[in-house]
CSV table of C-alpha atoms in Angstrom, one decimal:
chain,number,residue,atom,x,y,z
A,939,MET,CA,101.8,145.7,105.1
A,940,ILE,CA,99.0,145.6,107.7
A,941,VAL,CA,97.6,142.5,109.3
A,942,ASP,CA,94.1,143.0,110.7
A,943,ALA,CA,93.2,140.3,113.1
A,944,HIS,CA,89.4,140.7,113.1
A,945,LEU,CA,87.1,141.3,110.2
A,946,ASP,CA,83.6,139.9,109.9
A,947,LEU,CA,83.8,139.9,106.1
A,948,SER,CA,81.4,137.0,105.3
A,949,ALA,CA,78.8,138.1,107.8
A,950,ASN,CA,78.7,141.5,106.2
A,951,ALA,CA,78.5,140.0,102.7
A,952,LEU,CA,75.6,137.7,103.5
A,953,HIS,CA,73.7,139.3,106.3
A,954,TRP,CA,74.2,142.9,105.4
A,955,ASN,CA,74.0,142.0,101.7
A,956,ARG,CA,77.2,143.9,100.8
A,957,ASP,CA,79.2,143.3,97.7
A,958,TYR,CA,82.7,143.6,99.2
A,959,ARG,CA,84.3,143.5,95.7
A,960,GLN,CA,82.9,147.1,95.2
A,961,PRO,CA,84.4,150.3,96.5
A,962,VAL,CA,83.2,151.4,99.9
A,963,ALA,CA,81.5,154.5,98.3
A,964,ARG,CA,79.4,152.2,96.0
A,965,ILE,CA,78.4,150.0,98.9
A,966,ARG,CA,77.2,153.0,100.8
A,967,GLU,CA,75.4,154.5,97.8
A,968,ARG,CA,73.5,151.3,97.3
A,969,GLU,CA,72.2,151.1,100.9
A,970,LEU,CA,71.2,154.8,100.7
A,971,GLU,CA,69.5,154.3,97.4
A,972,LEU,CA,67.5,151.4,98.8
A,973,LYS,CA,66.7,153.6,101.9
A,974,GLN,CA,67.8,150.8,104.2
A,975,THR,CA,67.2,151.8,107.9
A,976,ASP,CA,67.2,148.3,109.6
A,977,LEU,CA,70.6,148.9,111.3
A,978,PRO,CA,72.5,152.1,112.3
A,979,GLY,CA,75.5,151.3,110.2
A,980,ARG,CA,73.6,151.3,106.9
A,981,GLY,CA,75.2,153.7,104.4
A,982,ARG,CA,78.2,154.1,106.7
A,983,GLY,CA,80.3,150.9,106.1
A,984,ALA,CA,84.0,151.3,106.1
A,985,VAL,CA,85.3,148.1,104.6
A,986,SER,CA,85.6,146.6,101.1
A,987,LEU,CA,88.3,144.4,99.5
A,988,PRO,CA,89.5,147.3,97.3
A,989,ALA,CA,89.8,149.5,100.4
A,990,MET,CA,91.7,146.8,102.2
A,991,ARG,CA,94.2,146.7,99.4
A,992,ARG,CA,94.6,150.5,99.6
A,993,ALA,CA,95.3,150.0,103.3
A,994,GLY,CA,98.0,147.5,102.5
A,995,ILE,CA,96.1,144.8,104.4
A,996,GLY,CA,97.7,141.8,102.9
A,997,LEU,CA,96.5,139.4,105.6
A,998,CYS,CA,93.5,139.3,107.9
A,999,VAL,CA,91.8,137.1,110.3
A,1000,ALA,CA,88.3,136.6,108.8
A,1001,THR,CA,85.4,135.3,110.7
A,1002,GLN,CA,82.5,133.0,110.6
A,1003,ILE,CA,79.8,133.9,113.1
A,1004,ALA,CA,76.4,132.5,114.0
A,1005,ARG,CA,75.1,132.7,117.6
A,1006,CYS,CA,72.5,130.4,119.0
A,1007,THR,CA,69.8,132.0,121.0
A,1008,VAL,CA,70.1,131.2,124.7
A,1009,GLY,CA,68.1,133.6,126.9
A,1010,LYS,CA,67.8,137.3,126.2
A,1011,GLU,CA,69.0,138.8,123.0
A,1012,VAL,CA,71.8,141.4,123.6
A,1013,LEU,CA,73.0,142.4,120.1
A,1014,PRO,CA,70.5,143.0,117.3
A,1015,GLN,CA,73.2,143.2,114.7
A,1016,PHE,CA,74.1,139.6,115.3
A,1017,PRO,CA,70.8,137.8,116.2
A,1018,GLY,CA,70.8,134.3,117.7
A,1019,PHE,CA,69.5,131.4,115.7
A,1020,ALA,CA,66.9,128.9,117.1
A,1021,SER,CA,69.2,125.9,117.0
A,1022,PRO,CA,72.8,124.9,116.6
A,1023,ALA,CA,71.9,123.2,113.3
A,1024,ILE,CA,70.6,126.4,111.9
A,1025,ALA,CA,73.7,128.3,113.2
A,1026,TRP,CA,76.0,125.6,111.6
A,1027,ALA,CA,74.2,126.0,108.3
A,1028,VAL,CA,74.7,129.8,108.4
A,1029,THR,CA,78.4,129.4,109.0
A,1030,GLN,CA,78.6,127.1,106.0
A,1031,GLY,CA,77.0,129.8,103.8
A,1032,GLN,CA,79.7,132.2,105.1
A,1033,LEU,CA,82.3,129.6,104.2
A,1034,ALA,CA,80.9,129.4,100.7
A,1035,TRP,CA,81.3,133.2,100.3
A,1036,TYR,CA,85.0,132.9,101.2
A,1037,ARG,CA,85.4,130.1,98.7
A,1038,ALA,CA,83.7,132.3,96.1
A,1039,MET,CA,86.2,135.0,96.8
A,1040,GLU,CA,89.0,132.5,96.4
A,1041,GLU,CA,87.7,131.5,93.0
A,1042,ALA,CA,87.4,135.1,92.0
A,1043,GLY,CA,91.0,135.7,92.9
A,1044,GLU,CA,90.1,138.2,95.7
A,1045,MET,CA,91.2,136.2,98.7
A,1046,ARG,CA,93.6,133.4,99.6
A,1047,PRO,CA,93.3,130.9,102.5
A,1048,VAL,CA,96.3,130.8,104.8
A,1049,ARG,CA,96.3,127.6,106.9
A,1050,ASN,CA,99.8,126.7,107.7
A,1051,ARG,CA,103.4,128.1,107.8
A,1052,GLU,CA,104.2,127.1,104.2
A,1053,GLU,CA,101.1,128.9,102.9
A,1054,LEU,CA,101.8,131.9,105.2
A,1055,ASP,CA,105.4,132.3,103.9
A,1056,ALA,CA,104.3,131.8,100.3
A,1057,HIS,CA,101.6,134.4,100.6
A,1058,LEU,CA,103.9,137.0,102.2
A,1059,ALA,CA,106.5,136.5,99.5
A,1060,ALA,CA,103.8,137.0,96.9
A,1061,TRP,CA,102.6,140.2,98.5
A,1062,GLU,CA,106.1,141.6,98.7
A,1063,GLY,CA,106.3,141.2,95.0
A,1064,GLY,CA,102.8,141.9,93.9
A,1065,GLY,CA,101.1,144.1,96.5
A,1066,GLU,CA,97.7,145.4,95.5
A,1067,VAL,CA,97.2,142.9,92.7
A,1068,GLU,CA,97.6,139.9,95.0
A,1069,PRO,CA,94.6,138.2,96.7
A,1070,ILE,CA,94.2,139.2,100.3
A,1071,GLY,CA,95.3,136.3,102.6
A,1072,TYR,CA,92.9,135.2,105.4
A,1073,VAL,CA,93.2,133.0,108.4
A,1074,LEU,CA,89.7,131.6,109.1
A,1075,SER,CA,88.3,132.1,112.6
A,1076,LEU,CA,85.0,131.2,114.3
A,1077,GLU,CA,83.7,134.0,116.6
A,1078,GLY,CA,81.5,132.1,119.1
A,1079,ALA,CA,81.3,128.3,119.0
A,1080,ASP,CA,77.5,128.0,119.3
A,1081,SER,CA,77.3,126.7,115.7
A,1082,LEU,CA,79.5,123.6,116.5
A,1083,ILE,CA,76.8,121.0,117.1
A,1084,ASP,CA,79.2,118.8,118.9
A,1085,ILE,CA,83.0,118.2,119.1
A,1086,GLU,CA,82.9,116.2,115.8
A,1087,TYR,CA,82.0,119.5,114.1
A,1088,LEU,CA,85.1,121.1,115.4
A,1089,HIS,CA,87.1,118.5,113.4
A,1090,ARG,CA,85.0,119.2,110.3
A,1091,ALA,CA,85.8,122.9,110.7
A,1092,HIS,CA,89.5,122.3,111.2
A,1093,ALA,CA,89.5,120.1,108.1
A,1094,TYR,CA,88.1,123.0,105.9
A,1095,GLY,CA,90.6,125.5,107.3
A,1096,LEU,CA,89.5,126.8,110.7
A,1097,ARG,CA,92.6,127.9,112.6
A,1098,ALA,CA,91.3,130.2,115.4
A,1099,LEU,CA,88.2,130.1,117.6
A,1100,GLY,CA,86.6,132.4,120.1
A,1101,PRO,CA,84.5,130.1,122.3
A,1102,THR,CA,81.8,132.7,122.9
A,1103,HIS,CA,80.4,136.1,121.7
A,1104,TYR,CA,77.7,138.1,123.4
A,1105,GLY,CA,75.5,136.8,126.2
A,1106,PRO,CA,75.4,133.2,127.5
A,1107,GLY,CA,76.7,130.7,125.0
A,1108,ARG,CA,76.5,127.0,124.6
A,1109,TYR,CA,80.2,126.6,125.4
A,1110,ALA,CA,81.0,129.7,127.5
A,1111,ALA,CA,79.6,132.9,128.9
A,1112,GLY,CA,80.2,135.9,126.8
A,1113,THR,CA,80.2,139.7,126.9
A,1114,ALA,CA,77.3,141.1,129.0
A,1115,SER,CA,76.9,137.9,130.9
A,1116,GLU,CA,78.4,136.1,133.9
A,1117,GLY,CA,80.1,132.7,134.4
A,1118,SER,CA,82.8,130.7,132.7
A,1119,PHE,CA,83.0,127.6,130.5
A,1120,THR,CA,80.3,125.0,130.4
A,1121,PRO,CA,81.2,121.3,130.6
A,1122,ALA,CA,80.9,121.2,126.8
A,1123,GLY,CA,83.2,124.2,126.6
A,1124,ARG,CA,85.9,122.5,128.7
A,1125,ALA,CA,85.7,119.5,126.4
A,1126,LEU,CA,85.9,121.9,123.4
A,1127,LEU,CA,89.1,123.5,124.8
A,1128,LYS,CA,90.8,120.1,125.2
A,1129,GLU,CA,90.0,119.2,121.6
A,1130,MET,CA,91.1,122.7,120.3
A,1131,ALA,CA,94.5,122.2,122.0
A,1132,ALA,CA,94.8,118.8,120.4
A,1133,LEU,CA,94.2,120.4,117.0
A,1134,ASN,CA,96.5,123.4,117.7
A,1135,ILE,CA,93.6,125.8,117.2
A,1136,ILE,CA,94.3,129.3,118.5
A,1137,CYS,CA,92.0,130.2,121.4
A,1138,ASP,CA,90.7,133.7,121.0
A,1139,ILE,CA,89.9,135.0,124.5
A,1140,THR,CA,88.0,138.0,123.2
A,1141,HIS,CA,84.4,138.2,124.5
A,1142,LEU,CA,85.1,135.8,127.4
A,1143,THR,CA,84.1,137.0,130.8
A,1144,ASP,CA,86.8,137.6,133.5
A,1145,GLU,CA,86.1,134.1,134.8
A,1146,GLY,CA,86.4,132.6,131.4
A,1147,ILE,CA,89.6,134.4,130.6
A,1148,ALA,CA,91.1,133.2,133.9
A,1149,GLU,CA,90.0,129.6,133.2
A,1150,ALA,CA,91.3,129.7,129.6
A,1151,LEU,CA,94.7,131.0,130.7
A,1152,GLU,CA,95.0,128.4,133.4
A,1153,THR,CA,93.8,125.3,131.5
A,1154,TYR,CA,94.3,125.9,127.8
A,1155,GLY,CA,97.6,124.4,126.6
A,1156,GLY,CA,97.5,125.6,123.0
A,1157,PRO,CA,98.1,129.1,121.5
A,1158,ILE,CA,96.1,132.1,122.9
A,1159,TRP,CA,95.5,135.5,121.5
A,1160,ALA,CA,93.1,138.4,121.9
A,1161,SER,CA,92.1,139.3,118.3
A,1162,HIS,CA,90.1,142.5,119.1
A,1163,SER,CA,90.3,143.7,122.7
A,1164,ASN,CA,91.0,147.2,124.2
A,1165,CYS,CA,92.2,148.2,127.6
A,1166,ARG,CA,90.0,148.5,130.7
A,1167,ALA,CA,92.3,151.1,132.3
A,1168,ILE,CA,91.4,153.5,129.6
A,1169,VAL,CA,87.7,152.5,129.0
A,1170,PRO,CA,86.2,150.7,132.0
A,1171,GLY,CA,84.0,147.7,131.4
A,1172,GLN,CA,83.9,143.9,131.1
A,1173,ARG,CA,84.5,143.9,127.4
A,1174,GLN,CA,87.9,145.4,127.8
A,1175,LEU,CA,91.0,143.7,129.3
A,1176,SER,CA,92.4,144.6,132.7
A,1177,ASP,CA,96.1,145.3,133.2
A,1178,GLU,CA,96.3,142.0,135.1
A,1179,GLN,CA,94.8,140.1,132.1
A,1180,ILE,CA,97.1,141.9,129.7
A,1181,ARG,CA,100.1,140.9,131.8
A,1182,ALA,CA,98.9,137.3,131.9
A,1183,LEU,CA,98.4,137.3,128.1
A,1184,ILE,CA,101.9,138.7,127.5
A,1185,GLY,CA,103.2,135.9,129.7
A,1186,ARG,CA,101.6,133.5,127.3
A,1187,GLY,CA,103.2,135.1,124.3
A,1188,ALA,CA,99.8,136.5,123.1
A,1189,VAL,CA,99.2,139.4,120.8
A,1190,ILE,CA,96.3,141.9,121.6
A,1191,GLY,CA,94.5,143.6,118.7
A,1192,ALA,CA,93.3,147.2,119.2
A,1193,VAL,CA,89.7,147.8,118.2
A,1194,CYS,CA,88.2,150.7,116.3
A,1195,ASP,CA,84.7,150.5,117.8
A,1196,ALA,CA,84.1,153.8,119.5
A,1197,TRP,CA,82.2,152.4,122.4
A,1198,MET,CA,85.5,150.7,123.3
A,1199,LEU,CA,87.4,153.9,122.8
A,1200,TYR,CA,85.4,156.4,124.9
A,1201,PRO,CA,84.4,155.9,128.5
A,1202,GLY,CA,80.6,156.2,129.0
A,1203,TRP,CA,79.7,155.7,125.4
A,1204,GLU,CA,75.9,155.2,124.8
A,1205,ARG,CA,75.0,153.3,121.7
A,1206,GLY,CA,72.9,155.4,119.4
A,1207,VAL,CA,73.3,158.5,121.5
A,1208,THR,CA,77.0,159.4,121.8
A,1209,ASP,CA,78.5,161.1,118.7
A,1210,PRO,CA,82.1,160.3,118.0
A,1211,HIS,CA,82.8,163.9,116.8
A,1212,GLU,CA,81.4,165.4,120.1
A,1213,ALA,CA,83.3,162.8,122.1
A,1214,GLY,CA,86.6,163.4,120.2
A,1215,VAL,CA,87.1,159.8,119.3
A,1216,SER,CA,89.9,159.5,116.7
A,1217,LEU,CA,92.6,157.1,115.6
A,1218,GLN,CA,94.7,158.6,118.4
A,1219,SER,CA,92.3,156.9,120.7
A,1220,VAL,CA,93.2,153.6,119.1
A,1221,ALA,CA,96.9,154.5,119.5
A,1222,ASP,CA,96.3,155.1,123.2
A,1223,HIS,CA,95.2,151.4,123.6
A,1224,ILE,CA,98.2,150.2,121.6
A,1225,ASP,CA,100.5,152.3,123.6
A,1226,HIS,CA,99.0,151.0,126.9
A,1227,VAL,CA,99.7,147.4,126.0
A,1228,CYS,CA,103.3,148.3,124.9
A,1229,GLN,CA,103.9,150.2,128.2
A,1230,ILE,CA,102.8,147.2,130.2
A,1231,ALA,CA,104.9,144.8,128.1
A,1232,GLY,CA,107.9,147.1,128.1
A,1233,ASN,CA,108.2,146.5,124.4
A,1234,ALA,CA,106.2,146.6,121.1
A,1235,ASP,CA,106.0,142.8,120.8
A,1236,HIS,CA,102.4,142.1,121.9
A,1237,ALA,CA,100.3,144.9,120.3
A,1238,GLY,CA,98.5,144.7,117.0
A,1239,ILE,CA,95.4,145.7,115.0
A,1240,GLY,CA,92.1,143.9,115.3
A,1241,SER,CA,89.9,146.7,113.9
A,1242,ASP,CA,86.5,144.9,113.9
A,1243,LEU,CA,85.5,147.6,111.3
A,1244,ASP,CA,82.0,146.9,110.0
A,1245,GLY,CA,81.5,144.6,113.0
A,1246,GLY,CA,77.9,145.6,113.5
A,1247,PHE,CA,78.7,149.3,113.2
A,1248,GLY,CA,79.9,151.9,110.7
A,1249,THR,CA,81.4,155.4,110.7
A,1250,GLU,CA,78.6,156.5,113.2
A,1251,GLN,CA,80.5,154.5,115.8
A,1252,GLY,CA,84.1,154.8,114.7
A,1253,PRO,CA,87.1,157.2,114.9
A,1254,THR,CA,86.2,160.5,113.2
A,1255,ASP,CA,89.4,160.5,111.1
A,1256,LEU,CA,88.7,157.0,109.7
A,1257,ASP,CA,86.4,157.1,106.6
A,1258,THR,CA,87.4,153.7,105.3
A,1259,ILE,CA,89.6,150.9,106.5
A,1260,ALA,CA,92.3,152.4,104.2
A,1261,ASP,CA,92.8,155.1,106.9
A,1262,LEU,CA,94.5,152.6,109.2
A,1263,GLN,CA,97.6,153.8,107.3
A,1264,ARG,CA,97.4,156.9,109.5
A,1265,LEU,CA,98.4,154.9,112.5
A,1266,PRO,CA,102.1,154.4,111.7
A,1267,GLU,CA,102.8,158.2,111.7
A,1268,MET,CA,100.9,158.6,115.0
A,1269,LEU,CA,103.0,155.9,116.6
A,1270,ARG,CA,106.2,157.3,115.3
A,1271,ALA,CA,105.2,160.7,116.7
A,1272,ARG,CA,104.9,158.9,120.1
A,1273,GLY,CA,108.5,157.7,119.9
A,1274,TYR,CA,108.0,154.3,118.4
A,1275,THR,CA,110.8,153.2,116.0
A,1276,GLY,CA,110.2,152.0,112.5
A,1277,ALA,CA,110.8,148.4,113.7
A,1278,ASP,CA,108.3,148.8,116.5
A,1279,VAL,CA,105.7,150.2,114.1
A,1280,GLU,CA,106.2,147.3,111.7
A,1281,LYS,CA,105.6,144.9,114.6
A,1282,ILE,CA,102.4,146.6,115.7
A,1283,MET,CA,101.0,147.0,112.2
A,1284,GLY,CA,101.4,143.3,111.3
A,1285,GLY,CA,104.7,141.8,112.3
A,1286,ASN,CA,103.6,140.6,115.7
A,1287,TRP,CA,100.7,138.6,114.2
A,1288,ILE,CA,103.0,137.1,111.6
A,1289,ARG,CA,105.5,136.1,114.2
A,1290,PHE,CA,102.7,134.6,116.4
A,1291,LEU,CA,101.4,132.5,113.4
A,1292,ARG,CA,104.8,131.3,112.5
A,1293,ALA,CA,105.5,130.1,116.1
A,1294,CYS,CA,102.0,128.5,116.3
A,1295,TRP,CA,102.5,126.6,113.0
């Protein structure tokens, strides 16, 4: 069984208008039939609930995401909203989609250790006929109008939170910006720790990561982050940061976004086939984390597939998310044992959650 620690399922369902209960091929066909050209990933999506089941993804970390515009826009795929209230309302629509998937028997919330163990036991017995379990995460905290809204979110099941996304945020600076936490962000961290919410350091700046590691007393992970030693850039983790995260018991999820797999990638220009980007590139980042750790206890998958991109910006040997099942053989060919592979493909995330809860 695979655990994927980062999928923007509800954002794709609502904002890309994708029926994730359909096969990937049908989702693509619909967008091509409608001649949709608003975003580069149209007609090239890689994710659906049936494809996740074929991949053996029994558990994922599924996001809510709604940025609030502060300054210049940096990511058209995830536009910023004009106020925190609007962003909050968007996340509630996303939550409603998850609830609809629960009612349809497609997904199952996992919010504590008892639910985790029960879900894993059900998957061992039922496999592809079982609902896909999900841990709810908030990518970027802009939508939390104030600290009281963090408590509301925790009450409806939020268990992980990345304080920021792209650009300057209300609570912390994010990718492609500078700075660390705002005063409101520092207060948010304290309340997150009190609620035992996992702090996802993905998308924080170097300053933000350093501050979170120094001051946050609760559990920390990097749900979808690659290695700066292989692909330079602020968005990736330095070896020093990886060592610090390992020291905190964190797990680091390898990402399938090609611009994080190929040095010098230019969005909309570089072709993954010409660049030679493949799942072996993802395995390179997994291996790098394991080499730093000296073991396979801190690497995992956080694919971010359909996270604002499609097959035009993914590994060339990955047509759908089901192709993540190619990774185990690649890892074994690099000398990883069966036990190591099980940890990387999901066991490390499960161990982390059990310890957290």
